[in-house]
PDB file of C-alpha atoms (C1' of nucleotides) in Angstrom:
ATOM      1  CA  MET A  18     -24.811 212.778 248.873  1.00  0.00           C
ATOM      2  CA  PHE A  19     -26.737 215.211 247.216  1.00  0.00           C
ATOM      3  CA  VAL A  20     -30.146 214.527 246.067  1.00  0.00           C
ATOM      4  CA  MET A  21     -30.946 216.346 243.055  1.00  0.00           C
ATOM      5  CA  GLU A  22     -34.895 216.043 242.886  1.00  0.00           C
ATOM      6  CA  GLN A  23     -35.778 215.415 239.700  1.00  0.00           C
ATOM      7  CA  SER A  24     -38.355 218.323 239.219  1.00  0.00           C
ATOM      8  CA  PHE A  25     -39.516 220.499 236.828  1.00  0.00           C
ATOM      9  CA  TYR A  26     -36.584 222.940 238.585  1.00  0.00           C
ATOM     10  CA  GLU A  27     -34.183 221.083 237.230  1.00  0.00           C
ATOM     11  CA  ARG A  28     -34.585 220.857 233.949  1.00  0.00           C
ATOM     12  CA  VAL A  29     -34.709 224.736 233.765  1.00  0.00           C
ATOM     13  CA  TYR A  30     -31.207 224.405 235.409  1.00  0.00           C
ATOM     14  CA  LYS A  31     -29.848 222.495 232.620  1.00  0.00           C
ATOM     15  CA  ILE A  32     -31.388 224.749 229.495  1.00  0.00           C
ATOM     16  CA  ALA A  33     -30.482 228.016 231.505  1.00  0.00           C
ATOM     17  CA  SER A  34     -26.920 226.362 231.464  1.00  0.00           C
ATOM     18  CA  LYS A  35     -27.284 225.846 228.046  1.00  0.00           C
ATOM     19  CA  ILE A  36     -27.505 229.522 227.229  1.00  0.00           C
ATOM     20  CA  PRO A  37     -24.911 230.309 224.545  1.00  0.00           C
ATOM     21  CA  LYS A  38     -22.664 233.204 226.041  1.00  0.00           C
ATOM     22  CA  GLY A  39     -23.134 236.482 224.213  1.00  0.00           C
ATOM     23  CA  LYS A  40     -27.108 235.218 223.757  1.00  0.00           C
ATOM     24  CA  VAL A  41     -29.807 235.641 226.121  1.00  0.00           C
ATOM     25  CA  THR A  42     -33.506 233.972 226.344  1.00  0.00           C
ATOM     26  CA  THR A  43     -36.970 234.201 227.852  1.00  0.00           C
ATOM     27  CA  TYR A  44     -39.039 232.602 230.410  1.00  0.00           C
ATOM     28  CA  ARG A  45     -41.294 231.821 227.762  1.00  0.00           C
ATOM     29  CA  GLU A  46     -38.616 230.200 225.205  1.00  0.00           C
ATOM     30  CA  ILE A  47     -37.442 227.916 228.518  1.00  0.00           C
ATOM     31  CA  ALA A  48     -40.942 226.582 228.902  1.00  0.00           C
ATOM     32  CA  ARG A  49     -41.348 226.210 225.901  1.00  0.00           C
ATOM     33  CA  LYS A  50     -38.082 223.867 225.340  1.00  0.00           C
ATOM     34  CA  LEU A  51     -40.068 222.092 228.185  1.00  0.00           C
ATOM     35  CA  LYS A  52     -43.371 221.257 225.868  1.00  0.00           C
ATOM     36  CA  SER A  53     -45.115 223.691 228.494  1.00  0.00           C
ATOM     37  CA  ARG A  54     -45.877 227.420 229.248  1.00  0.00           C
ATOM     38  CA  ALA A  55     -44.933 227.380 233.220  1.00  0.00           C
ATOM     39  CA  TYR A  56     -42.928 230.596 232.442  1.00  0.00           C
ATOM     40  CA  GLN A  57     -44.102 231.429 235.609  1.00  0.00           C
ATOM     41  CA  ALA A  58     -42.497 227.922 237.113  1.00  0.00           C
ATOM     42  CA  VAL A  59     -39.711 228.637 235.069  1.00  0.00           C
ATOM     43  CA  GLY A  60     -39.249 231.967 236.969  1.00  0.00           C
ATOM     44  CA  THR A  61     -40.054 230.215 239.975  1.00  0.00           C
ATOM     45  CA  ALA A  62     -37.456 227.982 239.532  1.00  0.00           C
ATOM     46  CA  MET A  63     -34.982 230.408 239.310  1.00  0.00           C
ATOM     47  CA  ASN A  64     -35.648 232.108 242.456  1.00  0.00           C
ATOM     48  CA  LYS A  65     -35.010 228.886 244.015  1.00  0.00           C
ATOM     49  CA  ASN A  66     -31.948 228.236 241.664  1.00  0.00           C
ATOM     50  CA  PRO A  67     -28.185 226.739 243.328  1.00  0.00           C
ATOM     51  CA  TYR A  68     -27.141 229.167 241.240  1.00  0.00           C
ATOM     52  CA  SER A  69     -24.131 230.512 243.808  1.00  0.00           C
ATOM     53  CA  VAL A  70     -23.231 226.912 243.898  1.00  0.00           C
ATOM     54  CA  LYS A  71     -20.183 226.864 241.493  1.00  0.00           C
ATOM     55  CA  LYS A  72     -19.497 222.378 242.221  1.00  0.00           C
ATOM     56  CA  LYS A  73     -18.915 220.274 240.250  1.00  0.00           C
ATOM     57  CA  ASN A  74     -21.617 218.199 240.836  1.00  0.00           C
ATOM     58  CA  GLN A  75     -23.983 221.689 240.708  1.00  0.00           C
ATOM     59  CA  ILE A  76     -24.880 223.439 237.907  1.00  0.00           C
ATOM     60  CA  TYR A  77     -24.259 227.090 237.331  1.00  0.00           C
ATOM     61  CA  VAL A  78     -27.344 228.356 236.212  1.00  0.00           C
ATOM     62  CA  ALA A  79     -26.577 231.977 233.670  1.00  0.00           C
ATOM     63  CA  CYS A  80     -29.637 234.013 235.866  1.00  0.00           C
ATOM     64  CA  HIS A  81     -28.327 237.382 234.170  1.00  0.00           C
ATOM     65  CA  ARG A  82     -28.918 235.364 230.325  1.00  0.00           C
ATOM     66  CA  VAL A  83     -32.236 234.904 231.476  1.00  0.00           C
ATOM     67  CA  VAL A  84     -34.781 237.930 230.817  1.00  0.00           C
ATOM     68  CA  ASN A  85     -38.601 238.530 230.411  1.00  0.00           C
ATOM     69  CA  SER A  86     -40.037 238.036 226.835  1.00  0.00           C
ATOM     70  CA  ASN A  87     -40.165 241.895 226.959  1.00  0.00           C
ATOM     71  CA  GLY A  88     -36.489 241.946 226.594  1.00  0.00           C
ATOM     72  CA  ARG A  89     -36.187 243.180 230.203  1.00  0.00           C
ATOM     73  CA  VAL A  90     -34.232 242.097 232.373  1.00  0.00           C
ATOM     74  CA  GLY A  91     -36.040 240.115 235.693  1.00  0.00           C
ATOM     75  CA  GLY A  92     -36.559 240.517 238.773  1.00  0.00           C
ATOM     76  CA  PHE A  93     -33.191 240.558 239.664  1.00  0.00           C
ATOM     77  CA  ALA A  94     -34.202 244.429 239.125  1.00  0.00           C
ATOM     78  CA  SER A  95     -32.112 245.261 242.461  1.00  0.00           C
ATOM     79  CA  GLU A  96     -29.062 244.151 241.183  1.00  0.00           C
ATOM     80  CA  THR A  97     -29.373 244.859 237.989  1.00  0.00           C
ATOM     81  CA  LYS A  98     -26.760 247.427 237.265  1.00  0.00           C
ATOM     82  CA  ASN A  99     -24.403 244.437 238.233  1.00  0.00           C
ATOM     83  CA  LYS A 100     -25.908 241.984 236.032  1.00  0.00           C
ATOM     84  CA  VAL A 101     -25.673 244.139 233.215  1.00  0.00           C
ATOM     85  CA  LYS A 102     -22.490 244.789 233.662  1.00  0.00           C
ATOM     86  CA  MET A 103     -21.724 241.124 233.140  1.00  0.00           C
ATOM     87  CA  LEU A 104     -24.003 240.906 230.084  1.00  0.00           C
ATOM     88  CA  LYS A 105     -21.644 243.644 228.846  1.00  0.00           C
ATOM     89  CA  ARG A 106     -18.666 242.081 229.075  1.00  0.00           C
ATOM     90  CA  GLU A 107     -20.271 238.797 227.753  1.00  0.00           C
ATOM     91  CA  GLY A 108     -20.942 241.183 224.429  1.00  0.00           C
ATOM     92  CA  VAL A 109     -24.232 241.608 225.462  1.00  0.00           C
ATOM     93  CA  GLU A 110     -26.057 245.237 224.976  1.00  0.00           C
ATOM     94  CA  VAL A 111     -28.296 245.974 227.536  1.00  0.00           C
ATOM     95  CA  VAL A 112     -29.939 249.484 227.852  1.00  0.00           C
ATOM     96  CA  ASP A 113     -31.846 250.637 231.100  1.00  0.00           C
ATOM     97  CA  GLY A 114     -32.131 246.958 232.081  1.00  0.00           C
ATOM     98  CA  LYS A 115     -33.465 245.858 228.461  1.00  0.00           C
ATOM     99  CA  VAL A 116     -31.653 243.662 226.441  1.00  0.00           C
ATOM    100  CA  ASP A 117     -32.369 243.504 222.346  1.00  0.00           C
ATOM    101  CA  LEU A 118     -34.045 239.894 222.107  1.00  0.00           C
ATOM    102  CA  LYS A 119     -33.916 240.524 218.269  1.00  0.00           C
ATOM    103  CA  ILE A 120     -30.427 240.312 218.316  1.00  0.00           C
ATOM    104  CA  TYR A 121     -29.735 238.558 221.211  1.00  0.00           C
ATOM    105  CA  GLY A 122     -32.704 236.452 221.442  1.00  0.00           C
ATOM    106  CA  TRP A 123     -31.428 232.331 222.261  1.00  0.00           C
ATOM    107  CA  LYS A 124     -32.869 230.806 219.306  1.00  0.00           C
ATOM    108  CA  ASN A 125     -31.049 227.230 219.456  1.00  0.00           C
ATOM    109  CA  PHE A 126     -34.017 224.804 219.000  1.00  0.00           C
TER     110      PHE A 126
ATOM    111  C1'  DC B   6     -57.278 218.806 246.673  1.00  0.00           C
ATOM    112  C1'  DG B   7     -57.862 223.625 247.008  1.00  0.00           C
ATOM    113  C1'  DG B   8     -55.910 228.444 247.765  1.00  0.00           C
ATOM    114  C1'  DT B   9     -51.569 231.056 247.447  1.00  0.00           C
ATOM    115  C1'  DT B  10     -47.061 232.870 245.603  1.00  0.00           C
ATOM    116  C1'  DG B  11     -44.057 233.636 241.787  1.00  0.00           C
ATOM    117  C1'  DA B  12     -37.260 236.520 239.066  1.00  0.00           C
ATOM    118  C1'  DC B  13     -44.297 235.430 233.556  1.00  0.00           C
ATOM    119  C1'  DC B  14     -47.193 237.037 229.377  1.00  0.00           C
ATOM    120  C1'  DA B  15     -50.468 238.876 226.532  1.00  0.00           C
ATOM    121  C1'  DA B  16     -54.682 241.437 225.537  1.00  0.00           C
ATOM    122  C1'  DG B  17     -57.290 245.101 227.369  1.00  0.00           C
ATOM    123  C1'  DT B  18     -58.665 249.655 229.337  1.00  0.00           C
TER     124       DT B  18
ATOM    125  C1'  DG C  17     -47.025 254.460 228.630  1.00  0.00           C
ATOM    126  C1'  DA C  18     -48.958 252.540 233.388  1.00  0.00           C
ATOM    127  C1'  DC C  19     -52.591 250.120 235.814  1.00  0.00           C
ATOM    128  C1'  DT C  20     -55.775 246.225 235.655  1.00  0.00           C
ATOM    129  C1'  DT C  21     -57.158 241.579 234.751  1.00  0.00           C
ATOM    130  C1'  DG C  22     -57.448 236.781 232.891  1.00  0.00           C
ATOM    131  C1'  DG C  23     -54.321 233.083 232.184  1.00  0.00           C
ATOM    132  C1'  DC C  24     -51.007 229.904 232.899  1.00  0.00           C
ATOM    133  C1'  DC C  25     -48.249 225.993 235.258  1.00  0.00           C
ATOM    134  C1'  DA C  26     -45.813 224.049 239.384  1.00  0.00           C
ATOM    135  C1'  DA C  27     -44.570 224.381 244.191  1.00  0.00           C
ATOM    136  C1'  DC C  28     -45.808 224.959 249.000  1.00  0.00           C
ATOM    137  C1'  DC C  29     -48.796 225.321 252.724  1.00  0.00           C
TER     138       DC C  29
END
DNA sequence: CGGTTGACCAAGT
DNA sequence: GACTTGGCCAACC
C-alpha cells in the first residue's frame, strides 16, 4: 500500500494541485500557506514530486504552474518550452519562460 | 547533530 | 542586468 508519509512535501503537493487552471503561483506563496518560509523546501519537494503518477490515490501536481517570485519558470528549464506550451494552452501568456504574476498570480488565500 | 543540497528570495555590488 | 552574499527551511548523509 502507499505509505504517503505526512511530510512537508505532501502539503506542498496538495497546494500545488489546488492551483486553478490558467493561474500560476510562486514557491514563496506556497511556503506562505504552509506557515513557513521554506520556499527552498517547496522547490525540493517539487523536484521529488511524483507528478508523473496520475493515479487515483496519487496527487497530480502541475509543476508547470509553479514559478519563481520573479515570474520566471523554474528549474524545469530544459523542458521549459514544453511547459510554456502547456501554460499557454491553459490561458497563461508566457514570454521567454516568464509569466505575468500581476495577471496570473494566484492569490486565492 | 552538523554539513551539504535544492526546481529559492532579496538585497547589495 | 549579471554576479555575489546572506538568509531561509526541510530533507538527506
